[in-house]
Coordinates of C-alpha atoms and ligand atoms in Angstrom, one line a residue:
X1 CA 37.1 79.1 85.6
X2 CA 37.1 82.1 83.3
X3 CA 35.9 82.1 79.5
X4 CA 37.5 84.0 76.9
X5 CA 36.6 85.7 74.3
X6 CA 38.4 87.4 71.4
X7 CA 37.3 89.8 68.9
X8 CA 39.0 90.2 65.7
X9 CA 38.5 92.5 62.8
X10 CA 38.5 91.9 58.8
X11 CA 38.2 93.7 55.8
X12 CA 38.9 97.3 56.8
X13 CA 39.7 98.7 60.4
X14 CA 37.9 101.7 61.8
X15 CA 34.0 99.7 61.5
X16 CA 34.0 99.5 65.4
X17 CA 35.5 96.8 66.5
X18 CA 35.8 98.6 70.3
X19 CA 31.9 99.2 70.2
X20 CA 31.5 95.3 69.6
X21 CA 33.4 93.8 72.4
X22 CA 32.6 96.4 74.9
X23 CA 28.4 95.7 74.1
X24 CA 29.1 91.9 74.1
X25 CA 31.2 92.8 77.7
X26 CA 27.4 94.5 78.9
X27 CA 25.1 92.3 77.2
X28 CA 27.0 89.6 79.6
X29 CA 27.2 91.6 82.4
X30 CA 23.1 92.2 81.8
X31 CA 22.8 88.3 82.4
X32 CA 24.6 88.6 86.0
X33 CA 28.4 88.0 84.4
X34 CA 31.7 89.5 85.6
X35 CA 33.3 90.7 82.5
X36 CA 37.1 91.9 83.1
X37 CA 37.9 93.4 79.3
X38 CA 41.9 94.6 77.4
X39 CA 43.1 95.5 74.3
X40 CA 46.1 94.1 72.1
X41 CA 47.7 96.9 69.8
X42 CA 50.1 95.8 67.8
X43 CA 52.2 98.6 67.5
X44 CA 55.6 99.1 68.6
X45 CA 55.1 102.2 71.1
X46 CA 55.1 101.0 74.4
X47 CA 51.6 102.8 75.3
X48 CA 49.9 105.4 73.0
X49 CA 50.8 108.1 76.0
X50 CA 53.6 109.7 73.4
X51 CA 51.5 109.5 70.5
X52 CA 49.7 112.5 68.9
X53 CA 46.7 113.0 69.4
X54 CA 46.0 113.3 65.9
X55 CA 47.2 109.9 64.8
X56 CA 45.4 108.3 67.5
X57 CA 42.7 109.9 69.4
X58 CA 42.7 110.3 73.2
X59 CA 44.9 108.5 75.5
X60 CA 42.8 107.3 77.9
X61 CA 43.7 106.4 81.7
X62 CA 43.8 104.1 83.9
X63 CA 43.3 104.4 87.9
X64 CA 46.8 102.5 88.2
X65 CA 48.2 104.8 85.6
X66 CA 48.4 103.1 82.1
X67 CA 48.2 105.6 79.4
X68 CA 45.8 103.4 76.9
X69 CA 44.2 103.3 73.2
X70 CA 40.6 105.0 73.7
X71 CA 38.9 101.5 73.6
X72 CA 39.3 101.1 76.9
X73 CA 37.4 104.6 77.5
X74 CA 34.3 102.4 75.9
X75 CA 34.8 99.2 77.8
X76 CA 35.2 101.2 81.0
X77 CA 31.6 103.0 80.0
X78 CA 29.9 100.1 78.5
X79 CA 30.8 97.4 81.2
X80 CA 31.2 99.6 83.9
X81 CA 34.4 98.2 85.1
X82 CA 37.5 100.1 86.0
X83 CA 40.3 98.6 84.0
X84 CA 44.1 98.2 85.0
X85 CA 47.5 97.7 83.2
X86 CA 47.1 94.4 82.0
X87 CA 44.2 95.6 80.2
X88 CA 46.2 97.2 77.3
X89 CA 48.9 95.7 75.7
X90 CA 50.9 96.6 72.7
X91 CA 53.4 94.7 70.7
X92 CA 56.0 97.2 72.1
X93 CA 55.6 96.3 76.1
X94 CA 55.8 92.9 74.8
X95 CA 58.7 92.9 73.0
X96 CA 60.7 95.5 75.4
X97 CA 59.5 92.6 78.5
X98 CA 61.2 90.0 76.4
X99 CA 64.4 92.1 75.5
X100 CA 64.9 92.9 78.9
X101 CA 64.6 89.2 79.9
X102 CA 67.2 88.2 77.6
X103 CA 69.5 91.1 78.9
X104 CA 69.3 90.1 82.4
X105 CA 69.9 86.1 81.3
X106 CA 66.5 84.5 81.9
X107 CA 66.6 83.0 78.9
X108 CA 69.4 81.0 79.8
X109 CA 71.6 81.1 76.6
X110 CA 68.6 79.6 74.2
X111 CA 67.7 81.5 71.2
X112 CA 64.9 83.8 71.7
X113 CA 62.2 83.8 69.0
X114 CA 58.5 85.1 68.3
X115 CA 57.5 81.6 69.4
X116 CA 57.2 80.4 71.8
X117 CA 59.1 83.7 73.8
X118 CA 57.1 86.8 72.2
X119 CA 54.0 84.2 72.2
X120 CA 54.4 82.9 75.8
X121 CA 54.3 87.2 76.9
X122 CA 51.2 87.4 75.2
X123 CA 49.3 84.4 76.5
X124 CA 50.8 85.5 80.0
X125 CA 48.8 89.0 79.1
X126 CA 45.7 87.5 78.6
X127 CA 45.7 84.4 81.4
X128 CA 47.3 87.6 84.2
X129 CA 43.9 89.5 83.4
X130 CA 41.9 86.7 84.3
X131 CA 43.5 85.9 87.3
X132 CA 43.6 89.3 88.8
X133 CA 39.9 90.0 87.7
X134 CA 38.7 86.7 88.4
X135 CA 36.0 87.9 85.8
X136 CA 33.9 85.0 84.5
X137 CA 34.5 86.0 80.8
X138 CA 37.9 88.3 79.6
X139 CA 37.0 90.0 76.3
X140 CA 40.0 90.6 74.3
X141 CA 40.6 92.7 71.3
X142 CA 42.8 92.4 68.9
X143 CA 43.5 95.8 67.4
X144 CA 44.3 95.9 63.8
X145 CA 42.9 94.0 60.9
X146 CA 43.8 90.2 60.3
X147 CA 46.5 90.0 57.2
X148 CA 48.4 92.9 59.1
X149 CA 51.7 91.8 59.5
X150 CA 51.7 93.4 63.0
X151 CA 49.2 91.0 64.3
X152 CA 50.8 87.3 63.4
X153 CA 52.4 87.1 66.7
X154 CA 48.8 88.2 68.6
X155 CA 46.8 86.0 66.5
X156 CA 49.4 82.9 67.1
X157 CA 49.5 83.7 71.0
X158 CA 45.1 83.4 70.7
X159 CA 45.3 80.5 68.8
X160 CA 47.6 78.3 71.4
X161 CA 45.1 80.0 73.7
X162 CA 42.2 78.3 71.9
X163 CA 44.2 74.6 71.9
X164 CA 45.1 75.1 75.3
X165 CA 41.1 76.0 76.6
X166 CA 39.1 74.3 73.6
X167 CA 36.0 74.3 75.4
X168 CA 36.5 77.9 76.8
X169 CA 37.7 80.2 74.1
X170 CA 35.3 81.6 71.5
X171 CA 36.3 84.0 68.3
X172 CA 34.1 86.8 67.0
X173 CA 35.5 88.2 64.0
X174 CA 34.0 92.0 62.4
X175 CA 33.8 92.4 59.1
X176 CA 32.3 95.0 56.8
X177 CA 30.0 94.0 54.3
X178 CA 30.5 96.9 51.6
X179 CA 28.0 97.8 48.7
X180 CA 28.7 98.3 45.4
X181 CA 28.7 102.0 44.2
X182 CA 25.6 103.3 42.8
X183 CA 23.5 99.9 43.8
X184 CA 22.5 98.6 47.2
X185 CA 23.6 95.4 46.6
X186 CA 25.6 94.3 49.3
X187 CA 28.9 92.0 49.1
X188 CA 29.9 89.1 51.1
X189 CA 33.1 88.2 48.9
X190 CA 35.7 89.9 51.4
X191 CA 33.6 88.2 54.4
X192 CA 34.0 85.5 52.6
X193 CA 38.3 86.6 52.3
X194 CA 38.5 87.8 55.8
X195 CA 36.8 84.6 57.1
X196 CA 39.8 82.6 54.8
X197 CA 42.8 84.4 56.3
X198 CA 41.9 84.1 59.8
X199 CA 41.3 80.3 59.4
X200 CA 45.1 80.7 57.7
X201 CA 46.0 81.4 61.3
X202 CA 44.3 78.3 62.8
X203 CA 41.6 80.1 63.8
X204 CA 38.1 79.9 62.9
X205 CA 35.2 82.3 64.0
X206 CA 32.4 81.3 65.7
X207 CA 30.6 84.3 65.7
X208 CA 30.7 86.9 62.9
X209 CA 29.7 90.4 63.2
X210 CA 28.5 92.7 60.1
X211 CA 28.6 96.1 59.4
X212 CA 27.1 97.2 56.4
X213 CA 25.4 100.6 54.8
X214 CA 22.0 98.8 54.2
X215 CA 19.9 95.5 55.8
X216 CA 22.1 92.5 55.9
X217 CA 19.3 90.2 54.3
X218 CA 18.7 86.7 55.1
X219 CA 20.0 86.1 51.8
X220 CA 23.1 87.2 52.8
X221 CA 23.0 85.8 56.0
X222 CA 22.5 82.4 54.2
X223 CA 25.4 83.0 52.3
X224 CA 27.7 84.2 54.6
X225 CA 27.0 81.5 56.7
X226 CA 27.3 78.4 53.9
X227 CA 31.0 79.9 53.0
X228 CA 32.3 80.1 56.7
X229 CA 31.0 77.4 58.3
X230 CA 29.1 79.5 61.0
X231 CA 25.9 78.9 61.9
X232 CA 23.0 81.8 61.0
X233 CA 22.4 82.4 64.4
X234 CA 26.0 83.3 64.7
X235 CA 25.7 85.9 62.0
X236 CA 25.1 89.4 63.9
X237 CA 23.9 92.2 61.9
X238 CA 25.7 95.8 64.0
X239 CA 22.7 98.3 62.5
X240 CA 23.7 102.0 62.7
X241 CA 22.0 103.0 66.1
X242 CA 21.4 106.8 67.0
X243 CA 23.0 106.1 70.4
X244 CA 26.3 103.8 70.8
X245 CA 24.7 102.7 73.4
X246 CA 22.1 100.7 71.5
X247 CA 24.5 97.9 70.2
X248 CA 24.3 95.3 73.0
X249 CA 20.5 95.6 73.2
X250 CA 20.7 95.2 69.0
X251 CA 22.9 92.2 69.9
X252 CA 20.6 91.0 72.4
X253 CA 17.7 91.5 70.2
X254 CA 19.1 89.0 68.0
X255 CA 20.2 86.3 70.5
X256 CA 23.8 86.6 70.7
X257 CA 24.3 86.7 74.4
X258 CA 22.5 83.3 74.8
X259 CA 24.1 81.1 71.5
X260 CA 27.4 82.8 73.7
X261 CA 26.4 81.3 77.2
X262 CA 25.6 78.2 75.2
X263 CA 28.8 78.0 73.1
X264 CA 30.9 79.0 76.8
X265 CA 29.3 76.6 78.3
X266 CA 28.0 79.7 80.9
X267 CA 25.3 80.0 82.8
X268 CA 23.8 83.0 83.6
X269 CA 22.6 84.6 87.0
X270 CA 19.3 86.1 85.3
X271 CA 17.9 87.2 82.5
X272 CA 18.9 90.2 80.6
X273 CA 18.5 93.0 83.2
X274 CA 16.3 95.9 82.1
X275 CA 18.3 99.1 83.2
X276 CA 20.4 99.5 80.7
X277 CA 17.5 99.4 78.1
X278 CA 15.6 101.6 80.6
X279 CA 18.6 104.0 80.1
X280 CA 18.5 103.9 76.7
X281 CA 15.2 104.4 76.8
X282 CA 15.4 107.5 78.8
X283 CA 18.6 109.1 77.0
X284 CA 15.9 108.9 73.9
X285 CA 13.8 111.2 75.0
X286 CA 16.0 114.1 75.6
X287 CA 13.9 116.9 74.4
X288 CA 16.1 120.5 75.4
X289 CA 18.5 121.3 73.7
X290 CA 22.8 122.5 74.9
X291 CA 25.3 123.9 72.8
X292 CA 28.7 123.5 74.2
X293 CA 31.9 125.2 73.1
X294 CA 34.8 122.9 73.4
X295 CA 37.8 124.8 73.5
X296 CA 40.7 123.0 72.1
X297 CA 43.8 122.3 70.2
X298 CA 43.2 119.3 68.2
X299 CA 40.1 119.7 67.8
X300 CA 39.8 118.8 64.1
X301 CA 40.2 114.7 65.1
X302 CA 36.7 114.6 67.7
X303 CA 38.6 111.1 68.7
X304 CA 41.0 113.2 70.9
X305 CA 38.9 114.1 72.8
X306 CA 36.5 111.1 72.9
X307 CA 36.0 110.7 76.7
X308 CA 34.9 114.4 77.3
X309 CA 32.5 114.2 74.1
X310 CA 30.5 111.1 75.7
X311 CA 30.7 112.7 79.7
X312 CA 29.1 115.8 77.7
X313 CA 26.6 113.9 75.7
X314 CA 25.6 111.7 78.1
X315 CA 25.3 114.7 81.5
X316 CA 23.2 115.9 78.2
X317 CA 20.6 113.0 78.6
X318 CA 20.8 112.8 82.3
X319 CA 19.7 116.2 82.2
X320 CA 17.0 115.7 79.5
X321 CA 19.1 117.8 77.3
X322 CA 20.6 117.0 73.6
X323 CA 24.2 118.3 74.0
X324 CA 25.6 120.1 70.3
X325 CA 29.6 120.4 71.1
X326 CA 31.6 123.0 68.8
X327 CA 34.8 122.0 68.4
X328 CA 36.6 125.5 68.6
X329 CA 40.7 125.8 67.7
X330 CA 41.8 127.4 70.7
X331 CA 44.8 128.8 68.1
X332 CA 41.8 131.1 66.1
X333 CA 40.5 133.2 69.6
X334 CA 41.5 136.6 69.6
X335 CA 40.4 139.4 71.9
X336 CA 38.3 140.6 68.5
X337 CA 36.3 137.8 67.7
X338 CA 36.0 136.1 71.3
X339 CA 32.7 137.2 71.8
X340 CA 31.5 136.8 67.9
X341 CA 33.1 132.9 68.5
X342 CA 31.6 132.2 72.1
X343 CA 27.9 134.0 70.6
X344 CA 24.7 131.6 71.8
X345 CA 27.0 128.8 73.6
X346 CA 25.5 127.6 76.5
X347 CA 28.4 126.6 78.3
X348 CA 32.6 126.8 77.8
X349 CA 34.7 123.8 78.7
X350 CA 38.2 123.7 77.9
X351 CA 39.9 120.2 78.5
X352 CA 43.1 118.7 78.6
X353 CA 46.4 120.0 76.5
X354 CA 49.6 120.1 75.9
X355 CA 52.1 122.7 74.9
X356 CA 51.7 126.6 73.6
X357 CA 50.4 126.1 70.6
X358 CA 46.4 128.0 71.2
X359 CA 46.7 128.4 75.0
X360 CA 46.4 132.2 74.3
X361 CA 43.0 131.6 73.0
X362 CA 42.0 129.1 76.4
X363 CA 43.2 131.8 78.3
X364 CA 41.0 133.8 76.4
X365 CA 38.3 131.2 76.9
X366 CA 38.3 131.6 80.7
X367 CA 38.6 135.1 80.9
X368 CA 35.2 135.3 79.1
X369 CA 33.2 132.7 80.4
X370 CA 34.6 134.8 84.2
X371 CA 33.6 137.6 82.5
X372 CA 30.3 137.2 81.0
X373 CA 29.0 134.4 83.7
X374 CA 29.2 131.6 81.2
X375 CA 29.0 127.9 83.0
X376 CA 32.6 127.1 82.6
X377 CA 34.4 123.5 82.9
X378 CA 38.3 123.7 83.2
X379 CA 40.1 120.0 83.1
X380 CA 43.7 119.9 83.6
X381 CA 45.3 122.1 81.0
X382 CA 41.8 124.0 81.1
X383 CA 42.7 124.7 84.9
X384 CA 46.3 125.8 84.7
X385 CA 44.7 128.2 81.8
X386 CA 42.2 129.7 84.6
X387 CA 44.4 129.9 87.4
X388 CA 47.1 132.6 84.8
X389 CA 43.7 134.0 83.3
X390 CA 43.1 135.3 87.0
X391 CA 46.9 136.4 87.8
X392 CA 47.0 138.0 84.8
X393 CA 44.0 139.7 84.9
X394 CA 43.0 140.1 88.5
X395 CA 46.5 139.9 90.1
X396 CA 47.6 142.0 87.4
X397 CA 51.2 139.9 86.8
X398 CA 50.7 140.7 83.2
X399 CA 53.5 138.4 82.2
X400 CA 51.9 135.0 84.2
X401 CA 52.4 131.6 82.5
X402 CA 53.0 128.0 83.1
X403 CA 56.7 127.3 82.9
X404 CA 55.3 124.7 80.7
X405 CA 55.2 127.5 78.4
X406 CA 57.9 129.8 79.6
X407 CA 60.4 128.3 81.8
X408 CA 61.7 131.9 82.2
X409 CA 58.4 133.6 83.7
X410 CA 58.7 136.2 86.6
X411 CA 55.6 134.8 87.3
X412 CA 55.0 130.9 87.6
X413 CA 51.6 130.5 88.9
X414 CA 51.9 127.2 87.0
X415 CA 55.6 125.0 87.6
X416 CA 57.0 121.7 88.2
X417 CA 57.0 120.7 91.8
X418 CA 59.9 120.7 93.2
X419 CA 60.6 116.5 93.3
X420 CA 58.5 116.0 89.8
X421 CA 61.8 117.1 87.5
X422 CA 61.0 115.7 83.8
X423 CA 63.3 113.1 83.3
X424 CA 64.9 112.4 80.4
X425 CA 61.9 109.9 78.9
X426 CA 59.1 111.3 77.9
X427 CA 57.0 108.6 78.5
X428 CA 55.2 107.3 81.5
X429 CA 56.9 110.0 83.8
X430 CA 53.5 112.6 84.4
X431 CA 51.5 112.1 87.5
X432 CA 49.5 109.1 85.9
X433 CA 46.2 107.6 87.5
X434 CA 44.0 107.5 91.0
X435 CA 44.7 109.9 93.6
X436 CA 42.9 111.7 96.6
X437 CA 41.1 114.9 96.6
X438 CA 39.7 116.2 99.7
X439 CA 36.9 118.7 99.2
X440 CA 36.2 121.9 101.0
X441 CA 33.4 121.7 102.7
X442 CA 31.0 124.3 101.7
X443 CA 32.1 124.7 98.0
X444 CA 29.9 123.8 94.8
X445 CA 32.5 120.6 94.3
X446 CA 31.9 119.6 97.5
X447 CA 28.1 119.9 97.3
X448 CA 28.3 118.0 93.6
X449 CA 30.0 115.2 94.6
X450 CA 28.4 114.9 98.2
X451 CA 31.2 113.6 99.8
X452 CA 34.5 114.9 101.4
X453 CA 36.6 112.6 99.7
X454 CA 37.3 111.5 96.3
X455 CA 39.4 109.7 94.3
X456 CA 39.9 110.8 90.4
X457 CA 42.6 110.2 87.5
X458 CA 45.1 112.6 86.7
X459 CA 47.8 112.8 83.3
X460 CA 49.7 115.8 83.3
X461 CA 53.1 117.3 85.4
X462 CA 52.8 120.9 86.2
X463 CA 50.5 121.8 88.7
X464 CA 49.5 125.4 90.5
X465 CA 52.3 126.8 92.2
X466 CA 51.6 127.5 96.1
X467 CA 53.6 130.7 96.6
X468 CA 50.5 132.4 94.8
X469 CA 47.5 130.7 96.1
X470 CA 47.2 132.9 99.1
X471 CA 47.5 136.0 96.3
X472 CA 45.0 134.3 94.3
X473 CA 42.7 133.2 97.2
X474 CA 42.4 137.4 97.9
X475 CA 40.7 137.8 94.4
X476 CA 38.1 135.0 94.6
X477 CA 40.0 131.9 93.8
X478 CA 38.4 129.3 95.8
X479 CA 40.5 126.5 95.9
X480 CA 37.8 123.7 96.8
X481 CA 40.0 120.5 96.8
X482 CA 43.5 119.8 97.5
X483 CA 45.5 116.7 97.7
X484 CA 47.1 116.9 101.4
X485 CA 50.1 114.5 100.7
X486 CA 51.1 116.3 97.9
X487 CA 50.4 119.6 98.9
X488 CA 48.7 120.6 96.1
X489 CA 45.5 122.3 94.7
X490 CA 43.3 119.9 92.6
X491 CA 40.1 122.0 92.4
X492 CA 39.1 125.9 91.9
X493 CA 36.0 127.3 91.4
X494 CA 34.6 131.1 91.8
X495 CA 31.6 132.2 93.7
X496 CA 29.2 134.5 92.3
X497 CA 29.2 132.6 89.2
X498 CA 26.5 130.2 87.6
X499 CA 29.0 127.1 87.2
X500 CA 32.7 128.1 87.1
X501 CA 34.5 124.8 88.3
X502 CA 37.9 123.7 87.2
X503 CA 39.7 120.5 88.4
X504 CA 43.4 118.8 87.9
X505 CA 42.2 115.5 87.5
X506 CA 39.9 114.1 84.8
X507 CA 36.5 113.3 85.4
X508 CA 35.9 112.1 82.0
X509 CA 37.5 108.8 82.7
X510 CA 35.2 107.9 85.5
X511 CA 32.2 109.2 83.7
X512 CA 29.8 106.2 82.5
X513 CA 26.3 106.5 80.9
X514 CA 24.6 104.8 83.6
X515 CA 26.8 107.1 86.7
X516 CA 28.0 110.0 85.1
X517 CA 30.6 112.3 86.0
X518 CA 29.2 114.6 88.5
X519 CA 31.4 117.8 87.4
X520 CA 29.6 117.1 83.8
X521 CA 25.7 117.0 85.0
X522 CA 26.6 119.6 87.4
X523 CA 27.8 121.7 84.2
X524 CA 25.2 120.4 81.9
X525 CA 22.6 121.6 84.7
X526 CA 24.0 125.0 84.9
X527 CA 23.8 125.5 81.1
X528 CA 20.4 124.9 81.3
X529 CA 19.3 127.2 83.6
Ligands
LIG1 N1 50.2 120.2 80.0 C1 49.7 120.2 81.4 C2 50.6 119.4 82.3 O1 51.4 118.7 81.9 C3 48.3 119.7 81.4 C4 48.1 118.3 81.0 C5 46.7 117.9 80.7 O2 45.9 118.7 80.4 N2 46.4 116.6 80.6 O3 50.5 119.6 83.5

């Protein structure tokens, strides 16, 4: 019998809403729970895998393929879980799903409305996750704040949820507490609003979370408490922590995995297990320091690149080391000021991209970091700009580029495979999710991961074009995994190098705090030697 529990947010968006539910997903999973954990965006797009970067961070990816919001990136690392489709849901799959039900006549001639049709998806959504995960508890988040016109239809579809499972549904709603300007005093009147609206919905919180600048008092616990009805155990102060990591053992601290278990009705295998405050614990007392040049093209929103920041930080601790990443816009590298821009970095990774816009300057990137022996990390984008670094430069096919960029090349080292044409959509047609890599045996990737076989996510559509690996091969390239069913080349790496390792795939996604990414400590390592 699975639990469920949804998270809502009030007041203002943006005050971590993700961060919540994924450390109430691990401060369950401490107490011996399977947690399975999605997202609802209400959005139209179908999946955030055509929207730019810049309006909405990374897209993050799942092993069967779903481009998702980056919340899932921190459920993935908090609860150590790998997610699938059903995790992320946005009001556009939903709608499109009912549209194409009406088209092909499953409706039967009845009027199709937002309820029960657009409802009934939704609830679908939610029960489908907890019958494929057969997870004790489903966490699911409601992305948006409540009042958003967006949400009504979401926060309908959780409410028949609640009168369906009384017993087995539980609300947590985020708020920010702000402070008036120029005092400290904090504010519980929008609480107090937030707490209103929701319960205009038919829904009423059982567990509120604050955020605030200063110390949520008791005072203001008291109050918050008297004007929504929820008990002052239920009242969870989120503190600013120095490590994300921190905010299920701040949430533990104050009891809220137990008044859950009680309120679910769930009972746990164990106590709280210690390794993930261990961890903590260990990540704290990183004492070396890395800086890291992160080579991209949108790199003035960090969120884009969200997944690679916390592999980075986190092979950081691992390593005993405090990671310091500098965004650099590929776009501003020149041959004049590469060295000036690269001057006391550690280490050079260039990750994921799209398009010509600054690929000069990650081709630029790689030549140096060959160059000058600089541990470099190439993923996806960061390998196809390696692989024309070294045919331009070694091979001496001035002209090289990814077809990508210039369809018209005489030299395509990086092209579309022969059966991978784009199609006319642009979304959900690139080489999405899990696949095999077999390693060579006897390479540094091979020695890294310890095993000859792995499985890693991919999202992009060119890959490196065989007719020059031989060519490339002659000059050093060591291509040290391949995917044999496709036929193509998924890792490179050069000898004679400190760390020079570039893959197809990303490790990012697979990276957690508690098992990172091996390509990422391996780097990390080599930066600090
Ligand atoms: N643009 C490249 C491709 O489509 C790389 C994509 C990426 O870096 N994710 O193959």
């Amino acid at each position: 019998m699975t639990k469920f529990i949804f998270v809502t947010g009030g007041v203002v968006s943006g005050i971590g809403k993700g961060i919540a539910g994924a450390s109430i997903g691990r401060m369950l999973k401490n107490r011996g729970l399977k947690v399975f954990m999605q997202k609802f965006d209400p959005y139209i797009n179908i999946d955030p895998g055509t929207m730019s970067p810049y309006q909405h961070g990374e897209v993050f990816v799942t092993k069967d393929g779903a481009e998702t919001d980056l919340d899932l990136g921190h459920y993935e690392r908090f609860i150590d879980e790998e997610l699938t489709k059903v995790a992320s849901v946005t009001a556009g799959k939903i709608y499109s799903r009912v549209i194409n039900k009406e088209r092909r006549g499953d409706y039967e001639g009845g009027t199709v409305q937002v309820i029960p049709h657009i409802t009934d998806e939704i609830k679908n959504c939610v029960y489908k996750a907890a019958e494929q995960s057969k997870a004790d508890v489903v966490i699911t988040e409601i992305g948006g704040t409540v009042g958003d016109i967006e949400s009504n239809p979401f926060l309908e579809a959780i409410r028949q949820i609640h009168s369906e499972n009384q017993e087995d549904v539980l609300f947590v709603h985020t708020v920010l507490v702000p402070a008036i300007p120029g005092s400290k005093e904090l504010k519980t009147k929008p609480t107090q609003h937030s707490f209103k609206s929701l319960m205009s919905y038919g829904i009423k919180a059982d567990v509120i979370i604050t955020r605030a600048e200063y110390d949520i008092t008791d005072e203001i616990k008291e109050k918050i408490s008297l004007f929504c009805d929820v008990p002052i155990e239920a009242i969870i102060e989120s503190k600013t922590v120095d490590l994300i990591y921190e905010v299920p053992i701040v949430f533990h601290e104050q009891g809220l995995d137990n008044f859950i278990l009680d309120k679910l009705n769930l009972k746990p295998k164990h106590d709280s297990d210690r390794s993930w405050y261990n961890m903590v614990e260990e990540f704290k007392k990183a004492d070396k320091k890395v800086d890291i040049a992160l080579v991209g093209k949108y790199t003035q929103l960090h969120d884009s690149y969200i997944s690679v920041n916390q592999a980075l930080y986190d092979a950081g601790y691992v390593n005993g080391a405090d990671v310091t990443i500098h965004w650099i816009e590929s776009e501003k590298i020149t041959k004049d000021n590469v060295e000036k821009i690269f001057d006391g970095m550690d280490g050079i990774i260039v990750p994921g991209g799209f398009g010509a816009r600054g690929s000069e300057g990650m081709i630029l990137s790689s030549k140096y970091a060959r160059e000058n022996n600089i541990p470099y990390l190439g993923i996806c984008y960061g390998m196809q700009m390696v692989v024309i670094d070294l045919a331009r430069n070694v091979l001496g096919y001035e002209s090289a580029n990814t077809t990508e960029i210039d369809p018209d090349t005489k030299y395509p080292v990086i092209s579309l495979l022969d059966n991978h044409n784009p199609k006319e959509d642009i979304g959900g047609t690139l080489r999405l999710g899990d696949y095999e890599c077999s390693l060579k045996e006897g390479s540094l990737a091979h020695e890294l991961y310890g095993k000859e076989k792995i499985i890693e996510r991919h999202r992009h559509r060119y890959e490196v074009n065989n007719e020059y690996v031989k060519k490339l091969e002659e000059v050093g390239m060591v291509v040290s995994g391949r995917n044999e069913d496709l036929d193509v080349t998924e890792m490179i790496e050069l000898k004679d190098h400190k760390f020079f390792v570039a893959c197809q795939f990303h490790p990012e996604f697979k990276s957690r705090p508690n098992n990172v990414a091996v390509l990422f400590k391996g780097f990390i390592k080599a930066t600090l030697k």
